[in-house]
């Protein structure tokens, strides 16, 4: 029922305080590891609670007022990179986690 209300945008947009949402793909380990690194750098990171379609995860970030989304899919994990999307501009770039941390620390 909550999911249905969320899908219909009946739940008000609320800022969770997170600066970045880390998405979950098939294997949650890269996301959890990335979130731990971000938190060690005092960057407020939220991990999406379950594996789901990327569109749903992006909509969730938008509804929560999160400024950035960090994606580590199978391709990124294999190349040891992440995709960082700015939710305000829509711009996304594939960079290292260290570079993403620098961007998010600003």
PDB file of C-alpha atoms in Angstrom:
ATOM      1  CA  UNK A   1       0.000   0.000   0.000  1.00  0.00           C
ATOM      2  CA  UNK A   2       2.837   2.382   0.850  1.00  0.00           C
ATOM      3  CA  UNK A   3       4.505   1.556  -2.465  1.00  0.00           C
ATOM      4  CA  UNK A   4       1.293   2.357  -4.347  1.00  0.00           C
ATOM      5  CA  UNK A   5       0.971   5.716  -2.590  1.00  0.00           C
ATOM      6  CA  UNK A   6       4.633   6.411  -3.309  1.00  0.00           C
ATOM      7  CA  UNK A   7       4.181   5.537  -6.996  1.00  0.00           C
ATOM      8  CA  UNK A   8       1.271   7.993  -7.208  1.00  0.00           C
ATOM      9  CA  UNK A   9       3.368  10.703  -5.523  1.00  0.00           C
ATOM     10  CA  UNK A  10       0.920  10.841  -2.624  1.00  0.00           C
ATOM     11  CA  UNK A  11       3.774  10.792  -0.138  1.00  0.00           C
ATOM     12  CA  UNK A  12       5.259  14.283   0.195  1.00  0.00           C
ATOM     13  CA  UNK A  13       8.813  14.926  -0.934  1.00  0.00           C
ATOM     14  CA  UNK A  14      11.100  14.924   2.061  1.00  0.00           C
ATOM     15  CA  UNK A  15      14.779  15.588   2.272  1.00  0.00           C
ATOM     16  CA  UNK A  16      16.415  12.688   4.058  1.00  0.00           C
ATOM     17  CA  UNK A  17      19.547  14.700   4.664  1.00  0.00           C
ATOM     18  CA  UNK A  18      21.454  12.368   2.374  1.00  0.00           C
ATOM     19  CA  UNK A  19      23.654  14.046  -0.191  1.00  0.00           C
ATOM     20  CA  UNK A  20      23.894  10.905  -2.310  1.00  0.00           C
ATOM     21  CA  UNK A  21      21.823   7.787  -2.901  1.00  0.00           C
ATOM     22  CA  UNK A  22      23.818   4.662  -3.719  1.00  0.00           C
ATOM     23  CA  UNK A  23      21.836   2.317  -5.961  1.00  0.00           C
ATOM     24  CA  UNK A  24      21.628  -1.463  -5.643  1.00  0.00           C
ATOM     25  CA  UNK A  25      22.080  -3.761  -8.635  1.00  0.00           C
ATOM     26  CA  UNK A  26      22.365  -7.580  -8.605  1.00  0.00           C
ATOM     27  CA  UNK A  27      25.204  -7.638  -6.073  1.00  0.00           C
ATOM     28  CA  UNK A  28      24.723  -5.212  -3.169  1.00  0.00           C
ATOM     29  CA  UNK A  29      28.358  -5.467  -1.988  1.00  0.00           C
ATOM     30  CA  UNK A  30      29.824  -2.735  -4.254  1.00  0.00           C
ATOM     31  CA  UNK A  31      27.075  -0.329  -3.160  1.00  0.00           C
ATOM     32  CA  UNK A  32      27.568  -1.093   0.517  1.00  0.00           C
ATOM     33  CA  UNK A  33      31.344  -0.735   0.217  1.00  0.00           C
ATOM     34  CA  UNK A  34      31.020   2.583  -1.645  1.00  0.00           C
ATOM     35  CA  UNK A  35      28.589   3.928   0.959  1.00  0.00           C
ATOM     36  CA  UNK A  36      31.037   2.984   3.720  1.00  0.00           C
ATOM     37  CA  UNK A  37      33.840   4.895   1.967  1.00  0.00           C
ATOM     38  CA  UNK A  38      31.601   7.949   1.521  1.00  0.00           C
ATOM     39  CA  UNK A  39      30.532   7.870   5.163  1.00  0.00           C
ATOM     40  CA  UNK A  40      34.170   7.646   6.280  1.00  0.00           C
ATOM     41  CA  UNK A  41      34.654  10.930   4.419  1.00  0.00           C
ATOM     42  CA  UNK A  42      31.657  12.427   6.290  1.00  0.00           C
ATOM     43  CA  UNK A  43      29.444  12.359   3.199  1.00  0.00           C
ATOM     44  CA  UNK A  44      25.857  11.528   4.130  1.00  0.00           C
ATOM     45  CA  UNK A  45      25.051   8.530   1.907  1.00  0.00           C
ATOM     46  CA  UNK A  46      21.857   6.502   1.766  1.00  0.00           C
ATOM     47  CA  UNK A  47      21.763   3.053   0.179  1.00  0.00           C
ATOM     48  CA  UNK A  48      18.567   2.115  -1.665  1.00  0.00           C
ATOM     49  CA  UNK A  49      16.897  -0.534   0.503  1.00  0.00           C
ATOM     50  CA  UNK A  50      16.566  -3.258  -2.158  1.00  0.00           C
ATOM     51  CA  UNK A  51      17.497  -4.317  -5.653  1.00  0.00           C
ATOM     52  CA  UNK A  52      15.027  -2.667  -8.017  1.00  0.00           C
ATOM     53  CA  UNK A  53      14.796  -1.097 -11.467  1.00  0.00           C
ATOM     54  CA  UNK A  54      17.144   1.857 -11.832  1.00  0.00           C
ATOM     55  CA  UNK A  55      14.247   4.121 -12.859  1.00  0.00           C
ATOM     56  CA  UNK A  56      12.500   3.399  -9.569  1.00  0.00           C
ATOM     57  CA  UNK A  57      15.692   4.120  -7.634  1.00  0.00           C
ATOM     58  CA  UNK A  58      16.177   7.436  -9.476  1.00  0.00           C
ATOM     59  CA  UNK A  59      12.557   8.436  -8.824  1.00  0.00           C
ATOM     60  CA  UNK A  60      13.069   7.614  -5.160  1.00  0.00           C
ATOM     61  CA  UNK A  61      16.148   9.868  -5.038  1.00  0.00           C
ATOM     62  CA  UNK A  62      14.219  12.659  -6.730  1.00  0.00           C
ATOM     63  CA  UNK A  63      11.284  12.362  -4.317  1.00  0.00           C
ATOM     64  CA  UNK A  64      13.641  12.400  -1.349  1.00  0.00           C
ATOM     65  CA  UNK A  65      15.446  15.504  -2.592  1.00  0.00           C
ATOM     66  CA  UNK A  66      18.804  13.758  -2.907  1.00  0.00           C
ATOM     67  CA  UNK A  67      21.226  15.790  -5.049  1.00  0.00           C
ATOM     68  CA  UNK A  68      23.357  12.932  -6.402  1.00  0.00           C
ATOM     69  CA  UNK A  69      22.953   9.261  -7.273  1.00  0.00           C
ATOM     70  CA  UNK A  70      25.940   6.917  -7.286  1.00  0.00           C
ATOM     71  CA  UNK A  71      25.486   3.850  -9.496  1.00  0.00           C
ATOM     72  CA  UNK A  72      27.733   0.800  -9.497  1.00  0.00           C
ATOM     73  CA  UNK A  73      26.323  -1.712 -11.920  1.00  0.00           C
ATOM     74  CA  UNK A  74      28.099  -4.868 -13.081  1.00  0.00           C
ATOM     75  CA  UNK A  75      29.966  -2.962 -15.826  1.00  0.00           C
ATOM     76  CA  UNK A  76      31.170  -0.268 -13.425  1.00  0.00           C
ATOM     77  CA  UNK A  77      32.185  -2.844 -10.820  1.00  0.00           C
ATOM     78  CA  UNK A  78      34.208  -4.774 -13.413  1.00  0.00           C
ATOM     79  CA  UNK A  79      36.040  -1.571 -14.411  1.00  0.00           C
ATOM     80  CA  UNK A  80      36.399  -0.331 -10.803  1.00  0.00           C
ATOM     81  CA  UNK A  81      34.497   2.902 -11.542  1.00  0.00           C
ATOM     82  CA  UNK A  82      31.154   4.466 -10.586  1.00  0.00           C
ATOM     83  CA  UNK A  83      28.591   6.562 -12.412  1.00  0.00           C
ATOM     84  CA  UNK A  84      27.698   9.753 -10.558  1.00  0.00           C
ATOM     85  CA  UNK A  85      24.486  11.505 -11.606  1.00  0.00           C
ATOM     86  CA  UNK A  86      23.639  15.064 -10.597  1.00  0.00           C
ATOM     87  CA  UNK A  87      19.879  14.983 -10.056  1.00  0.00           C
ATOM     88  CA  UNK A  88      19.514  18.741 -10.493  1.00  0.00           C
ATOM     89  CA  UNK A  89      21.245  19.010 -13.868  1.00  0.00           C
ATOM     90  CA  UNK A  90      20.758  15.444 -15.122  1.00  0.00           C
ATOM     91  CA  UNK A  91      24.471  15.283 -15.980  1.00  0.00           C
ATOM     92  CA  UNK A  92      26.196  12.016 -15.225  1.00  0.00           C
ATOM     93  CA  UNK A  93      29.785  10.906 -15.531  1.00  0.00           C
ATOM     94  CA  UNK A  94      31.691   7.688 -15.051  1.00  0.00           C
ATOM     95  CA  UNK A  95      34.621   8.263 -12.703  1.00  0.00           C
ATOM     96  CA  UNK A  96      36.543   6.543  -9.918  1.00  0.00           C
ATOM     97  CA  UNK A  97      35.059   6.373  -6.432  1.00  0.00           C
ATOM     98  CA  UNK A  98      37.852   8.673  -5.219  1.00  0.00           C
ATOM     99  CA  UNK A  99      36.869  11.272  -7.833  1.00  0.00           C
ATOM    100  CA  UNK A 100      33.200  10.914  -6.875  1.00  0.00           C
ATOM    101  CA  UNK A 101      34.145  11.423  -3.237  1.00  0.00           C
ATOM    102  CA  UNK A 102      35.944  14.651  -4.173  1.00  0.00           C
ATOM    103  CA  UNK A 103      32.883  15.919  -6.077  1.00  0.00           C
ATOM    104  CA  UNK A 104      30.540  15.028  -3.224  1.00  0.00           C
ATOM    105  CA  UNK A 105      32.787  16.599  -0.586  1.00  0.00           C
ATOM    106  CA  UNK A 106      32.368  20.046  -2.179  1.00  0.00           C
TER     107      UNK A 106
END
